[in-house]
GROMACS .gro file of C-alpha atoms in nm:
model
  188
    1MET     CA    1  10.856   3.410   6.516
    2VAL     CA    2  10.937   3.777   6.574
    3LEU     CA    3  10.769   4.034   6.795
    4SER     CA    4  10.646   4.353   6.635
    5ARG     CA    5  10.498   4.662   6.791
    6ALA     CA    6  10.150   4.767   6.675
    7VAL     CA    7  10.073   5.135   6.712
    8THR     CA    8   9.728   5.274   6.776
    9PHE     CA    9   9.645   5.641   6.791
   10SER     CA   10   9.325   5.832   6.838
   11CYS     CA   11   9.202   6.180   6.904
   12GLY     CA   12   9.095   6.210   7.265
   13GLN     CA   13   8.809   6.429   7.380
   14ASP     CA   14   9.061   6.661   7.542
   15GLY     CA   15   9.212   6.727   7.200
   16TYR     CA   16   9.533   6.530   7.251
   17THR     CA   17   9.654   6.254   7.023
   18LYS     CA   18   9.659   5.929   7.216
   19ILE     CA   19   9.935   5.691   7.113
   20SER     CA   20   9.939   5.336   7.241
   21SER     CA   21  10.140   5.040   7.133
   22LYS     CA   22  10.147   4.669   7.204
   23ASP     CA   23  10.372   4.383   7.109
   24GLN     CA   24  10.235   4.121   6.875
   25GLU     CA   25  10.385   3.814   6.717
   26ILE     CA   26  10.444   3.812   6.343
   27GLY     CA   27  10.595   3.549   6.121
   28GLY     CA   28  10.866   3.582   5.862
   29ASP     CA   29  11.195   3.762   5.859
   30GLN     CA   30  11.068   4.100   5.983
   31LEU     CA   31  11.269   4.268   6.252
   32PRO     CA   32  11.103   4.397   6.565
   33SER     CA   33  11.025   4.766   6.553
   34GLU     CA   34  11.217   4.976   6.793
   35LEU     CA   35  11.075   5.275   6.966
   36PRO     CA   36  11.272   5.591   6.910
   37THR     CA   37  11.499   5.687   7.196
   38LEU     CA   38  11.448   6.023   7.353
   39SER     CA   39  11.732   6.267   7.353
   40GLU     CA   40  11.760   6.524   7.630
   41LYS     CA   41  11.581   6.780   7.412
   42ASP     CA   42  11.294   6.537   7.348
   43LYS     CA   43  11.269   6.464   7.721
   44SER     CA   44  11.239   6.833   7.803
   45GLN     CA   45  10.978   6.869   7.527
   46GLU     CA   46  10.792   6.567   7.661
   47SER     CA   47  10.782   6.717   8.011
   48PHE     CA   48  10.663   7.043   7.853
   49ASP     CA   49  10.373   6.852   7.695
   50HIS     CA   50  10.230   6.785   8.039
   51ILE     CA   51  10.204   7.150   8.147
   52PRO     CA   52   9.835   7.217   8.213
   53LEU     CA   53   9.671   7.499   8.024
   54PRO     CA   54   9.447   7.745   8.210
   55THR     CA   55   9.087   7.633   8.243
   56PRO     CA   56   8.875   7.833   7.997
   57SER     CA   57   8.498   7.860   7.980
   58GLN     CA   58   8.308   7.575   7.814
   59GLN     CA   59   8.240   7.767   7.492
   60GLU     CA   60   8.600   7.880   7.472
   61ALA     CA   61   8.716   7.524   7.539
   62ASP     CA   62   8.495   7.396   7.257
   63THR     CA   63   8.634   7.662   7.022
   64ARG     CA   64   8.990   7.578   7.119
   65HIS     CA   65   8.924   7.206   7.076
   66THR     CA   66   8.768   7.256   6.732
   67LEU     CA   67   9.046   7.486   6.610
   68ALA     CA   68   9.313   7.253   6.746
   69THR     CA   69   9.175   6.921   6.617
   70GLU     CA   70   9.008   7.004   6.286
   71PRO     CA   71   9.328   7.055   6.085
   72PHE     CA   72   9.463   6.718   6.203
   73GLN     CA   73   9.165   6.499   6.110
   74PRO     CA   74   9.294   6.416   5.759
   75ILE     CA   75   9.642   6.327   5.886
   76LEU     CA   76   9.493   6.103   6.156
   77LYS     CA   77   9.316   5.907   5.883
   78VAL     CA   78   9.644   5.880   5.691
   79LEU     CA   79   9.818   5.761   6.007
   80ALA     CA   80   9.548   5.497   6.059
   81ASP     CA   81   9.612   5.369   5.707
   82LEU     CA   82   9.987   5.384   5.768
   83GLU     CA   83   9.949   5.171   6.080
   84SER     CA   84   9.809   4.885   5.879
   85ASP     CA   85  10.062   4.931   5.595
   86ASP     CA   86  10.383   4.996   5.790
   87PRO     CA   87  10.358   4.965   6.170
   88ASN     CA   88  10.732   5.033   6.208
   89PHE     CA   89  10.692   5.377   6.057
   90ALA     CA   90  10.352   5.454   6.216
   91PHE     CA   91  10.469   5.512   6.574
   92PRO     CA   92  10.743   5.771   6.498
   93SER     CA   93  10.508   5.939   6.252
   94ALA     CA   94  10.230   5.953   6.510
   95ARG     CA   95  10.472   6.094   6.766
   96LEU     CA   96  10.583   6.363   6.523
   97VAL     CA   97  10.223   6.450   6.440
   98GLY     CA   98  10.148   6.461   6.813
   99LEU     CA   99  10.431   6.710   6.869
  100TYR     CA  100  10.314   6.927   6.580
  101ARG     CA  101   9.962   6.907   6.713
  102ARG     CA  102  10.074   7.020   7.058
  103LEU     CA  103  10.259   7.310   6.897
  104TRP     CA  104   9.946   7.394   6.697
  105GLU     CA  105   9.734   7.382   7.017
  106LEU     CA  106   9.972   7.627   7.181
  107CYS     CA  107   9.948   7.857   6.878
  108VAL     CA  108   9.568   7.838   6.884
  109SER     CA  109   9.571   7.909   7.256
  110LYS     CA  110   9.801   8.209   7.209
  111HIS     CA  111   9.583   8.333   6.922
  112ILE     CA  112   9.265   8.310   7.131
  113ASN     CA  113   9.440   8.477   7.425
  114GLY     CA  114   9.561   8.751   7.189
  115GLN     CA  115   9.207   8.808   7.067
  116LYS     CA  116   9.084   8.828   7.426
  117LEU     CA  117   9.359   9.079   7.506
  118GLU     CA  118   9.260   9.287   7.204
  119GLN     CA  119   8.899   9.286   7.323
  120HIS     CA  120   9.004   9.383   7.675
  121ASN     CA  121   9.228   9.657   7.534
  122LEU     CA  122   8.938   9.790   7.327
  123VAL     CA  123   8.716   9.797   7.636
  124LEU     CA  124   8.992   9.973   7.832
  125LYS     CA  125   9.044  10.225   7.551
  126GLU     CA  126   8.672  10.302   7.547
  127ALA     CA  127   8.672  10.336   7.925
  128GLY     CA  128   8.979  10.562   7.903
  129ALA     CA  129   8.810  10.780   7.640
  130HIS     CA  130   8.501  10.803   7.860
  131LEU     CA  131   8.713  10.895   8.163
  132ARG     CA  132   8.904  11.159   7.962
  133LYS     CA  133   8.574  11.307   7.844
  134GLU     CA  134   8.445  11.309   8.201
  135ARG     CA  135   8.772  11.464   8.323
  136ASP     CA  136   8.752  11.735   8.057
  137GLY     CA  137   8.391  11.808   8.157
  138LEU     CA  138   8.494  11.830   8.522
  139GLN     CA  139   8.787  12.056   8.429
  140VAL     CA  140   8.555  12.294   8.241
  141ARG     CA  141   8.319  12.294   8.539
  142HIS     CA  142   8.612  12.357   8.773
  143ASP     CA  143   8.733  12.645   8.556
  144LYS     CA  144   8.382  12.799   8.558
  145HIS     CA  145   8.370  12.770   8.937
  146LEU     CA  146   8.712  12.934   8.965
  147SER     CA  147   8.607  13.223   8.741
  148ARG     CA  148   8.286  13.271   8.946
  149LEU     CA  149   8.488  13.257   9.266
  150HIS     CA  150   8.726  13.521   9.127
  151PHE     CA  151   8.429  13.739   9.028
  152PHE     CA  152   8.274  13.702   9.377
  153GLU     CA  153   8.611  13.786   9.540
  154GLN     CA  154   8.633  14.105   9.333
  155ALA     CA  155   8.271  14.195   9.416
  156LEU     CA  156   8.336  14.125   9.786
  157ASN     CA  157   8.652  14.341   9.785
  158SER     CA  158   8.465  14.622   9.611
  159SER     CA  159   8.178  14.597   9.862
  160ARG     CA  160   8.427  14.586  10.150
  161GLU     CA  161   8.601  14.902  10.024
  162ARG     CA  162   8.268  15.087   9.992
  163LEU     CA  163   8.153  14.969  10.334
  164THR     CA  164   8.487  15.073  10.485
  165SER     CA  165   8.450  15.414  10.323
  166VAL     CA  166   8.095  15.455  10.459
  167LEU     CA  167   8.203  15.347  10.809
  168ASP     CA  168   8.499  15.588  10.800
  169ASP     CA  169   8.264  15.870  10.704
  170TRP     CA  170   8.032  15.771  10.983
  171ASN     CA  171   8.312  15.768  11.242
  172HIS     CA  172   8.445  16.107  11.126
  173PRO     CA  173   8.141  16.326  11.057
  174SER     CA  174   8.353  16.643  11.038
  175ARG     CA  175   8.500  16.525  10.712
  176LEU     CA  176   8.149  16.466  10.581
  177ASN     CA  177   8.033  16.813  10.691
  178LEU     CA  178   8.343  16.974  10.552
  179ALA     CA  179   8.299  16.794  10.225
  180GLY     CA  180   7.927  16.885  10.232
  181SER     CA  181   7.996  17.256  10.302
  182LEU     CA  182   8.248  17.268  10.019
  183ASN     CA  183   7.989  17.128   9.787
  184ASP     CA  184   7.731  17.384   9.909
  185ALA     CA  185   7.977  17.670   9.857
  186ARG     CA  186   8.046  17.566   9.505
  187GLU     CA  187   7.682  17.536   9.420
  188GLY     CA  188   7.583  17.870   9.564
   0.00000   0.00000   0.00000
């Protein structure tokens, strides 16, 4: 009697492929199945598989789950058939599918994050356009205020010069009389 490893895999609610195995006795000349050994690269990949993803909203999580699991439903059925046909080949195949699925989940996650970034960029562009429009309006208003201020400064300087002239004439009445007598002489 020889021990063989039976492989079971299923799609968990979290979207990950669950792989479990157990030893069972089989008769005949079959050799026990051996689990693949992990190289250093596989070990680093395996530790990478356990990195938690950021917690999205429920709707976003459902979308991610659907996009990540839907493409793998047919292959999971094939793997279930393969388990009954060739258990020695089922476990490495399921592991490979699990790795591809994890890669696919990361791609889906990046795609969704990219779409969110595009939406945020669009909102920021619209806000920037609004702020530029507001800035331009404020600049026009500022320019109008500066031109009015310049006009009032000129009017104030002109009024100041006239007032200074009137006050000078008031302080020196002889100039006014002299200027007035010259005007009378010319008229007469």
